[in-house]
Short mmCIF file of C-alpha atoms and ligand atoms in Angstrom, two decimals:
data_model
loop_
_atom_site.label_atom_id
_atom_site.label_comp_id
_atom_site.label_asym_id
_atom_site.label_seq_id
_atom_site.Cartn_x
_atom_site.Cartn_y
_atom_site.Cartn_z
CA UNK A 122 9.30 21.13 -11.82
CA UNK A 123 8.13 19.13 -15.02
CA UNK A 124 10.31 16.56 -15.83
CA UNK A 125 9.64 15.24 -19.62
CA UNK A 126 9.34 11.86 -20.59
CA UNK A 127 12.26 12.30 -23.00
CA UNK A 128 14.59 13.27 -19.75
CA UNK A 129 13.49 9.53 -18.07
CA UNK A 130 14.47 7.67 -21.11
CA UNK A 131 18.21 9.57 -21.04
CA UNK A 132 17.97 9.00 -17.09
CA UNK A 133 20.55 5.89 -18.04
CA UNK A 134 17.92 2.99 -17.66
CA UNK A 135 20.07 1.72 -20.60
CA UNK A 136 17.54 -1.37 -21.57
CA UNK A 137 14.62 0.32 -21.36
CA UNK A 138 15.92 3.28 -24.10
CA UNK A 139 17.13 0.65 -26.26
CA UNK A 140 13.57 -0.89 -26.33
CA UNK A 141 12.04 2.00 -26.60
CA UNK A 142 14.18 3.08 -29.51
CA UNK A 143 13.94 0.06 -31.34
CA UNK A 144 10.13 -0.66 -30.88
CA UNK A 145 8.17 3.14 -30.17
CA UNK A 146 4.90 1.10 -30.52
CA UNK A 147 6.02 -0.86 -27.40
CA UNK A 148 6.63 1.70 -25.20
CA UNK A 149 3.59 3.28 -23.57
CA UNK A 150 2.04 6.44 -25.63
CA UNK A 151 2.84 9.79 -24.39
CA UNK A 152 -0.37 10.83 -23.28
CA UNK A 153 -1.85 7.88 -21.51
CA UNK A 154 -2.86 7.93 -17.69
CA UNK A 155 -1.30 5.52 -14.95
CA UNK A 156 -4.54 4.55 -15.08
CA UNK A 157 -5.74 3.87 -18.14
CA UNK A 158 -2.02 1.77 -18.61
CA UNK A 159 -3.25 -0.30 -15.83
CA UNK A 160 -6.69 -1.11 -16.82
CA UNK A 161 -5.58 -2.25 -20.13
CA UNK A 162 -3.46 -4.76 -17.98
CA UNK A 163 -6.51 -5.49 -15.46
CA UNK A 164 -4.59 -3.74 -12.99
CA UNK A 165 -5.95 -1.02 -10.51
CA UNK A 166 -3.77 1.54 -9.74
CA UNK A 167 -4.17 3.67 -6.67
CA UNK A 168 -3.05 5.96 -4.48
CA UNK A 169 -3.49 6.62 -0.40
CA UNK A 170 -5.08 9.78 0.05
CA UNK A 171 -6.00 11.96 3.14
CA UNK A 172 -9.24 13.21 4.91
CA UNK A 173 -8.44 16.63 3.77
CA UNK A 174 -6.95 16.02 0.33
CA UNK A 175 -5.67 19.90 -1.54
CA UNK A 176 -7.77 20.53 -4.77
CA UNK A 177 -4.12 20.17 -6.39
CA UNK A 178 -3.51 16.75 -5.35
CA UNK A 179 -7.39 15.55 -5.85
CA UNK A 180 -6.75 16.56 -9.61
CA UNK A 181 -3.88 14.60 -9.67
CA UNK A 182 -5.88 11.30 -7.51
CA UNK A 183 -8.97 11.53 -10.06
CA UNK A 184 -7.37 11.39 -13.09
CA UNK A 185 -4.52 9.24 -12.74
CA UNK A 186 -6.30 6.52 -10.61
CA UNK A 187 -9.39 4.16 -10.41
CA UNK A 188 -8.67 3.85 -6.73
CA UNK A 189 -8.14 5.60 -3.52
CA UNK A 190 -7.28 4.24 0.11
CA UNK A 191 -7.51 6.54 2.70
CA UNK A 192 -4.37 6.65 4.46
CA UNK A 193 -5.17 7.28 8.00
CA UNK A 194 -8.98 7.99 8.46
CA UNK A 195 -10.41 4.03 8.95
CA UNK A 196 -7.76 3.36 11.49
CA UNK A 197 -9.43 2.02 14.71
CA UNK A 198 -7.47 4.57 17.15
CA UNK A 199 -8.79 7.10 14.52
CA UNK A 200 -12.50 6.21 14.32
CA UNK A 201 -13.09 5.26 17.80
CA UNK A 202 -12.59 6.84 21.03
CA UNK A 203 -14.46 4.25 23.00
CA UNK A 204 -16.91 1.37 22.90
CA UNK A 205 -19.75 2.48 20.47
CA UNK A 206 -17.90 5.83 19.73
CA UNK A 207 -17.25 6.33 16.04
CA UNK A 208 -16.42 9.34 14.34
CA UNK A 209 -17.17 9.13 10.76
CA UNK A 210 -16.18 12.36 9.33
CA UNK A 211 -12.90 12.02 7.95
CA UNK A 212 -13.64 8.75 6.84
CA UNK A 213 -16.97 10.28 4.87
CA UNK A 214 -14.86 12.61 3.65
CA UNK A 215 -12.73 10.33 1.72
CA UNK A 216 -15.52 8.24 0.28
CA UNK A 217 -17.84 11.24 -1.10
CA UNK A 218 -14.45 12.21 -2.81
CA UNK A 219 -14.14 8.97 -4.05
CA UNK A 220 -17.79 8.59 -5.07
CA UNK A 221 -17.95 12.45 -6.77
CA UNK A 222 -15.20 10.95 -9.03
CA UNK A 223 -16.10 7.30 -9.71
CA UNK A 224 -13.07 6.12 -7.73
CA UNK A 225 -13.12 2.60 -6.19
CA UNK A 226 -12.36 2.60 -2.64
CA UNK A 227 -9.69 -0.12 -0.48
CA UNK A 228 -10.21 -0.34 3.19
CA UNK A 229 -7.53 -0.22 5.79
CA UNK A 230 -7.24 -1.34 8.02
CA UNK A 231 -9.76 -3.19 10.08
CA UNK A 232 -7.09 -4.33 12.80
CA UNK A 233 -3.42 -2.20 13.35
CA UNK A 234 -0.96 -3.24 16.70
CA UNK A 235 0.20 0.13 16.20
CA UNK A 236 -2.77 2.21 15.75
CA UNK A 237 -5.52 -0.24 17.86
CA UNK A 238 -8.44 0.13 19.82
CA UNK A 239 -6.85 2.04 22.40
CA UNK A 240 -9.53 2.11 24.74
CA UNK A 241 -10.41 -1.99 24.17
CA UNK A 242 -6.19 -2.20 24.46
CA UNK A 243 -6.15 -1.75 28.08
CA UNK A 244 -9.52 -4.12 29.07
CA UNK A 245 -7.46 -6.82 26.49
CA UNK A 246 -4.71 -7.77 29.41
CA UNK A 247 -6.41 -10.65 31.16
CA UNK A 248 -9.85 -11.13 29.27
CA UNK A 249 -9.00 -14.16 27.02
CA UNK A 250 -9.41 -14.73 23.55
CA UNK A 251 -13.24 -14.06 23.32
CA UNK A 252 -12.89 -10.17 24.33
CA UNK A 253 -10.78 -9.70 21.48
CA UNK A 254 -12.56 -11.46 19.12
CA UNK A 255 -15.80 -9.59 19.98
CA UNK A 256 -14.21 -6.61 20.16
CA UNK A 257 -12.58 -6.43 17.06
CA UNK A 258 -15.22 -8.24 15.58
CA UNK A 259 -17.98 -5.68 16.57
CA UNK A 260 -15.60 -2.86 15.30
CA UNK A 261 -15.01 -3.91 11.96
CA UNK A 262 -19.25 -4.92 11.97
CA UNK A 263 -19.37 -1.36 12.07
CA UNK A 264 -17.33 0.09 9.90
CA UNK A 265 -17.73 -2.30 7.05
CA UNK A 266 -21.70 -1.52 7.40
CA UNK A 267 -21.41 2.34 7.31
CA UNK A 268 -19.17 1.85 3.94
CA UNK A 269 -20.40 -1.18 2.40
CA UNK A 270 -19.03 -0.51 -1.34
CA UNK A 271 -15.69 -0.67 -0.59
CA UNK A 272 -14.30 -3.25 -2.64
CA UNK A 273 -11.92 -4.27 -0.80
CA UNK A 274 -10.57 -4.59 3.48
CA UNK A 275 -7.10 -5.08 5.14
CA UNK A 276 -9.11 -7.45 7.23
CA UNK A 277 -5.39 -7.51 9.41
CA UNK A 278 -2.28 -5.44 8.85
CA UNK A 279 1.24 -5.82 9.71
CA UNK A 280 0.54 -9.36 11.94
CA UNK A 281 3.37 -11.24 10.65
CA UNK A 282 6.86 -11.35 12.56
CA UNK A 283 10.51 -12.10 11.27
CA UNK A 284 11.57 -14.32 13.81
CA UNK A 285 8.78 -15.79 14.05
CA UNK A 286 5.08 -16.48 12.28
CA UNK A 287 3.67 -13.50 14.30
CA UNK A 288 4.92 -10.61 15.15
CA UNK A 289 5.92 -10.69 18.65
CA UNK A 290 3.81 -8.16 20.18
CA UNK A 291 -0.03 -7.78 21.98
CA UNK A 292 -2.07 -9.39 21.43
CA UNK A 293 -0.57 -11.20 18.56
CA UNK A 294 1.81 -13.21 21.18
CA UNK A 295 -1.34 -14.08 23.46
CA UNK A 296 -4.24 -15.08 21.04
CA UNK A 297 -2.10 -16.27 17.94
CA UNK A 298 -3.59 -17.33 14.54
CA UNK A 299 -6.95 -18.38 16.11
CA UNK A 300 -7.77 -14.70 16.69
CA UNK A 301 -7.02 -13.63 13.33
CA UNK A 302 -8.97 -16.47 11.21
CA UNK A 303 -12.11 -15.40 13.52
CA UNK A 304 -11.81 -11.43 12.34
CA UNK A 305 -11.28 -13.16 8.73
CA UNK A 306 -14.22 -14.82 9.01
CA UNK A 307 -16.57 -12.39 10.61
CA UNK A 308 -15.31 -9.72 8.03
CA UNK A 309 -16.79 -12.44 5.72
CA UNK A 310 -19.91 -12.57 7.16
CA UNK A 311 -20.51 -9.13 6.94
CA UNK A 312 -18.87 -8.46 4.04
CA UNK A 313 -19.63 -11.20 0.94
CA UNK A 314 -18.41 -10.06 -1.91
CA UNK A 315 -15.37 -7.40 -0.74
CA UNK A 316 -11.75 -8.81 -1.39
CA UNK A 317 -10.47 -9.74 2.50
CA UNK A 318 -6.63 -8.51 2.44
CA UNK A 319 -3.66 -9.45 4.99
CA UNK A 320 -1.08 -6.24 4.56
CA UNK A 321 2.47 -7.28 5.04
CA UNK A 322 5.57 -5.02 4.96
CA UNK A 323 9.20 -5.47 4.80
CA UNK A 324 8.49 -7.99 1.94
CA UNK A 325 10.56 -7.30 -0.83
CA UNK A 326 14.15 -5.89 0.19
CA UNK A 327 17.12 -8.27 0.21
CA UNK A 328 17.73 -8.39 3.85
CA UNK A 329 18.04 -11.33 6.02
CA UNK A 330 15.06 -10.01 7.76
CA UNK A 331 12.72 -9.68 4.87
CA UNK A 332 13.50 -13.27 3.58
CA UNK A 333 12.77 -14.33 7.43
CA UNK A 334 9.16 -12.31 6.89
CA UNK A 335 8.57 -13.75 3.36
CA UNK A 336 8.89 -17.31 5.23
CA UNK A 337 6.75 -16.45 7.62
CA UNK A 338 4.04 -15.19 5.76
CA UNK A 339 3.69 -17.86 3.65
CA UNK A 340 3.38 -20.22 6.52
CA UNK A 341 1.02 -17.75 8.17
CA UNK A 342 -1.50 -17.90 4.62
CA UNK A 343 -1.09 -21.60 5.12
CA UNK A 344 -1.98 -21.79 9.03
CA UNK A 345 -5.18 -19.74 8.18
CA UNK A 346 -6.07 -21.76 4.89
CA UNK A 347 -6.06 -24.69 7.51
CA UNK A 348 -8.82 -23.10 9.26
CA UNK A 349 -10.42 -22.17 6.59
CA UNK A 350 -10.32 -18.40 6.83
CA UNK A 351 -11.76 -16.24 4.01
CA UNK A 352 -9.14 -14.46 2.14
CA UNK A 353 -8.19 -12.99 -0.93
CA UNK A 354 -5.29 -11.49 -1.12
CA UNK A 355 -1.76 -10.27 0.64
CA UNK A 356 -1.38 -6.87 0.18
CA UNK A 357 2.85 -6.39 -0.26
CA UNK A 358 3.07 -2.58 1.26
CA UNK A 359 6.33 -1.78 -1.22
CA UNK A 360 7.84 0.66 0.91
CA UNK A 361 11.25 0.55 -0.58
CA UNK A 362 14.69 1.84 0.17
CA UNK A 363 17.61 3.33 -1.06
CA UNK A 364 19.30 1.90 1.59
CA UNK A 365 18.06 -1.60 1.86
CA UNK A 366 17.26 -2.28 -1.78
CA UNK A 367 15.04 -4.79 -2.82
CA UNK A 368 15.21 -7.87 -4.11
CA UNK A 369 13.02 -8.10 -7.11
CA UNK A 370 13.42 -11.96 -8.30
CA UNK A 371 13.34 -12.90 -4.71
CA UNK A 372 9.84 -11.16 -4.44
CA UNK A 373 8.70 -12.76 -7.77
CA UNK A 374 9.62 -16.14 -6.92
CA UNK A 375 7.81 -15.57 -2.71
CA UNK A 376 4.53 -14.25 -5.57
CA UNK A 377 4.37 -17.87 -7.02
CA UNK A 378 3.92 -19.15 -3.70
CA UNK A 379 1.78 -17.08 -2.94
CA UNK A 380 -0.08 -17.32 -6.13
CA UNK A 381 -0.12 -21.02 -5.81
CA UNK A 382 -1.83 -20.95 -2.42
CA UNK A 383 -4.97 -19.27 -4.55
CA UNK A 384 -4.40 -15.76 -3.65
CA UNK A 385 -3.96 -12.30 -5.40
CA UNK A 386 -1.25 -9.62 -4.52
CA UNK A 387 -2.09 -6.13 -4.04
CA UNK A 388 1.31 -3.83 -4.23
CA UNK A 389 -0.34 -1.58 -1.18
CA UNK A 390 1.66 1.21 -0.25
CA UNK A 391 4.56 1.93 -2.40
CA UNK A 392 7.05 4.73 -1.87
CA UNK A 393 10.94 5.16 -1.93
CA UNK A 394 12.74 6.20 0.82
CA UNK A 395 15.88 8.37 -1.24
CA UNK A 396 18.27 8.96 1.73
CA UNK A 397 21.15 7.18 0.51
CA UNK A 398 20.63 8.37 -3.20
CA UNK A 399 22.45 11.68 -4.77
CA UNK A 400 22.26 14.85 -3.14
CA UNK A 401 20.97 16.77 -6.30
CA UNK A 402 17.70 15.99 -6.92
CA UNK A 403 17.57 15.10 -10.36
CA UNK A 404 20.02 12.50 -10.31
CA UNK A 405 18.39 11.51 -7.51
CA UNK A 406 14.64 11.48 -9.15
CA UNK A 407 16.42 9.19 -11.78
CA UNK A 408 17.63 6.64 -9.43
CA UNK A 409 14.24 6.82 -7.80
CA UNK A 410 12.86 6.25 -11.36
CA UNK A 411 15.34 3.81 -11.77
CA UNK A 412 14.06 1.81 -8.41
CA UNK A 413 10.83 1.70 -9.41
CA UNK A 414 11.50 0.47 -12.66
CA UNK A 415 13.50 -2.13 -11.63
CA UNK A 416 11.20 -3.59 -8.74
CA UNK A 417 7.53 -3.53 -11.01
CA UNK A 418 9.52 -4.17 -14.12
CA UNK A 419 9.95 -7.51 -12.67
CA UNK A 420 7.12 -7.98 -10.15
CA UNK A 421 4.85 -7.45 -12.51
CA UNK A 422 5.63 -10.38 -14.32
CA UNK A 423 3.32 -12.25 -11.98
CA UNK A 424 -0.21 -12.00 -13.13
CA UNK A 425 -1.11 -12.47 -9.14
CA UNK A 426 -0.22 -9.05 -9.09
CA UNK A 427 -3.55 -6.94 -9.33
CA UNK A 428 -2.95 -3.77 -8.07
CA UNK A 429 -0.53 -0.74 -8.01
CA UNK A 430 -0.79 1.61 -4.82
CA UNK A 431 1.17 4.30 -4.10
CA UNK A 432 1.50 5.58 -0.49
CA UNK A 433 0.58 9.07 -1.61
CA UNK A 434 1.23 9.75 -5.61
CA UNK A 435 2.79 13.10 -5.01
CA UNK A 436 5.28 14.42 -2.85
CA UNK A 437 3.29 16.73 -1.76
CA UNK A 438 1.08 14.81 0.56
CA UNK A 439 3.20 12.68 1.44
CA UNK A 440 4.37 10.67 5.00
CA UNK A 441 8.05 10.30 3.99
CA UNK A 442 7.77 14.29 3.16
CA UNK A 443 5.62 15.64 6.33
CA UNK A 444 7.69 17.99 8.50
CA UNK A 445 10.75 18.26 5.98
CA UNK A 446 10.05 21.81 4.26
CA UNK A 447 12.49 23.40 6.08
CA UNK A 448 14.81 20.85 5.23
CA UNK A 449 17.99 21.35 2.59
CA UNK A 450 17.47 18.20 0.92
CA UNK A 451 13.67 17.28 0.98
CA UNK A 452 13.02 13.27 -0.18
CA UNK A 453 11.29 12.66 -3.44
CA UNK A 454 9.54 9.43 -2.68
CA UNK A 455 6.36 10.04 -5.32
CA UNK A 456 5.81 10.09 -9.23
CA UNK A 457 4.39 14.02 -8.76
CA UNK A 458 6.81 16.56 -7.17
CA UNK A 459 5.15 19.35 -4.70
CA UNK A 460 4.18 21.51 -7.94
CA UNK A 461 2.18 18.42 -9.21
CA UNK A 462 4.96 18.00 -12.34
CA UNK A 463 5.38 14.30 -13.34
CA UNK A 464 9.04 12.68 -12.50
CA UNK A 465 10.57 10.40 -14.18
CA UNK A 466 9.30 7.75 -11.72
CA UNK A 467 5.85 8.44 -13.29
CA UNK A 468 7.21 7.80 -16.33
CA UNK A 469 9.18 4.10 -15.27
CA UNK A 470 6.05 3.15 -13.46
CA UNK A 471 3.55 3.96 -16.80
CA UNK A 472 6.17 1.47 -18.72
CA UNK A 473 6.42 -0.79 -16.55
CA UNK A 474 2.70 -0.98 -16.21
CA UNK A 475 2.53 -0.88 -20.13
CA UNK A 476 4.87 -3.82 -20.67
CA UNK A 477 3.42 -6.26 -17.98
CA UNK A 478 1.60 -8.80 -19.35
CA UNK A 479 -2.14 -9.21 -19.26
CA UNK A 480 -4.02 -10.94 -16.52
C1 XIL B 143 1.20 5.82 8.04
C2 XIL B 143 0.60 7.15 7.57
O1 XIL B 143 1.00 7.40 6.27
C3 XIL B 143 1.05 8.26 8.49
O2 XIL B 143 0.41 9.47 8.15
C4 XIL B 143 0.73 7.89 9.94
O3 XIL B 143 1.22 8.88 10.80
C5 XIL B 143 1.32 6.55 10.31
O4 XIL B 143 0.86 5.58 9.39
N1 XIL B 143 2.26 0.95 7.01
C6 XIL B 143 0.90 1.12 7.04
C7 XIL B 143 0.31 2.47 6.95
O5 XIL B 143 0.16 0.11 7.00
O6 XIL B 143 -0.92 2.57 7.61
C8 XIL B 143 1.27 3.50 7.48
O7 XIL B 143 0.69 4.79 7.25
C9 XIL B 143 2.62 3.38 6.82
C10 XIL B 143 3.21 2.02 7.11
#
């Protein structure tokens, strides 16, 4: 299914035709890559990819970005079964991939709650504060020596909480902040010169909740600055939702906080989840399209904002799509349907990318 640019700028994003009617040079030409829009911007843009990627969906990866993340394969319940067990392959496979097609690569992530050390997990309960901090610590020595060009690490993901500064789960709830400016600071060690990332999600929508996490993240950024933790950037996952919309001024205004505490923002792992949009698919691609356009449109307005990922570029390998192909109404969360034909969210996300200003 190849959806034309010309069908996105009828899609009814009524502002964006107008502009683009009234100034062609303004709007982004009809051949340029995601890519290529974002580097003139000094933005990356990325996609997630897996260990065993299709040749379809590679094609798509290597020309349309200048980075890859791979989505599942550094995950510490992935890579290690057990203390000094590792298994590198799927990881290898992503950066020889990356590396056969000059991509940069991200890291994630060093330290998960959800997917952790399992085996460590267990010997946590009861061993204090110095068991985690070794253990963690020697993991991520390891991992960030066998793949020491990536560029960047989510040193932590997903610590924060909404009801309060951490999430409320082990070991976040035992060892608190301390435990998480010491992996900062040993990925540093081992690590000089790659960007050290904390990935946050449920950032951006307009629920209570979020603006509860927003709160809390900036006072977690400030409880680590106090410690002096090495750190780069907050990587804001973008996982939106038809259902729980987001709230794109909200989000630019919680970037000039974080902006002003000296950081850069990494858009990490966006996606739309379509379930309460139209049951025929291409009104629903447009108010996909339409989603996208409206959150970067304005997001991008901060020049914190360094990098566009998305979590998977096509639906085709794609979480929000795994399982569903037997499914009467199968969601559209990417910018390339199954058949590797651009939607019109490709085409929102190249403008918006095209009319960001430089940073
Ligand atoms: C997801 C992967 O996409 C799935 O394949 C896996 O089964 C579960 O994890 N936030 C994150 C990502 O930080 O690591 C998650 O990735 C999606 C939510």
């Amino acid at each position: 299914m190849h959806v034309s640019r010309r069908s996105f700028l009828k899609c009814g994003l009524t502002n964006l035709c107008a502009v683009a009617v009234a100034a062609p040079g303004v709007a982004s030409a009809e051949n340029v890559l995601l890519k290529d829009a974002g580097l003139a911007k000094g933005i990356d843009v990325g996609s997630a990819v897996r260990s065993r990627v299709s040749q379809e969906v590679a094609k798509v990866v290597a020309q349309e970005c200048s980075l890859v993340v791979p989505e599942n394969a550094l995950k510490p319940a992935n890579l290690s079964r057990g203390p000094g067990d590792y298994r590198w392959s799927d990881a290898d496979r992503t950066y020889e991939f990356a590396k056969a097609n000059g991509l940069r690569v991200h890291g994630h992530a060093l330290f998960w709650h959800k997917q952790p050390l399992k085996w460590a997990q267990q010997q946590l309960d009861g061993r204090g504060l110095q068991y985690a901090i070794e253990t963690y610590g020697d993991f991520a020595r390891a991992v960030i020596s066998r793949y020491p060009n990536t560029v960047s690490w989510d040193v932590l993901n997903e610590i924060a909480g909404t009801r309060s500064m951490l999430r409320n789960a082990h070991p976040m709830s035992e060892f608190g902040v301390d435990l998480f400016a010491s992996l900062l600071h040993n990925a540093r060690s081992i690590a000089p010169r790659a960007a050290l990332v904390i990935n946050e999600d449920n950032l951006e929508s307009g629920t209570s909740e979020s603006r509860a996490k927003r709160k809390n993240v900036l006072k977690l950024l400030k409880s680590l600055k106090e410690r002096g933790a090495p750190l780069n950037a907050l990587g804001v996952q973008g996982h939106l939702n038809s259902a729980r919309l987001p709230d794109p001024e909200a989000t630019l205004d919680f970037f000039g906080d974080v902006q002003s505490l000296g950081l850069d923002i990494y858009l990490s792992e966006l996606d739309v989840r379509d379930s309460a949009f139209d049951s025929d698919f291409r009104r629903r691609d447009d108010q996909i399209a339409e989603l996208y356009w409206k959150f970067l449109s304005t997001t991008l307005k901060s020049r914190a904002v360094k990098r566009v990922v998305f979590w998977g570029i096509t639906d085709a390998e794609n979480w929000l799509t795994n399982g569903t192909s037997q499914q009467k109404r199968r969601p559209r969360p990417a910018l390339f349907d199954r058949y590797m034909g651009r939607k019109p969210a490709y085409y929102a996300v190249r403008e918006a990318l095209a009319r960001a200003p430089g940073r």
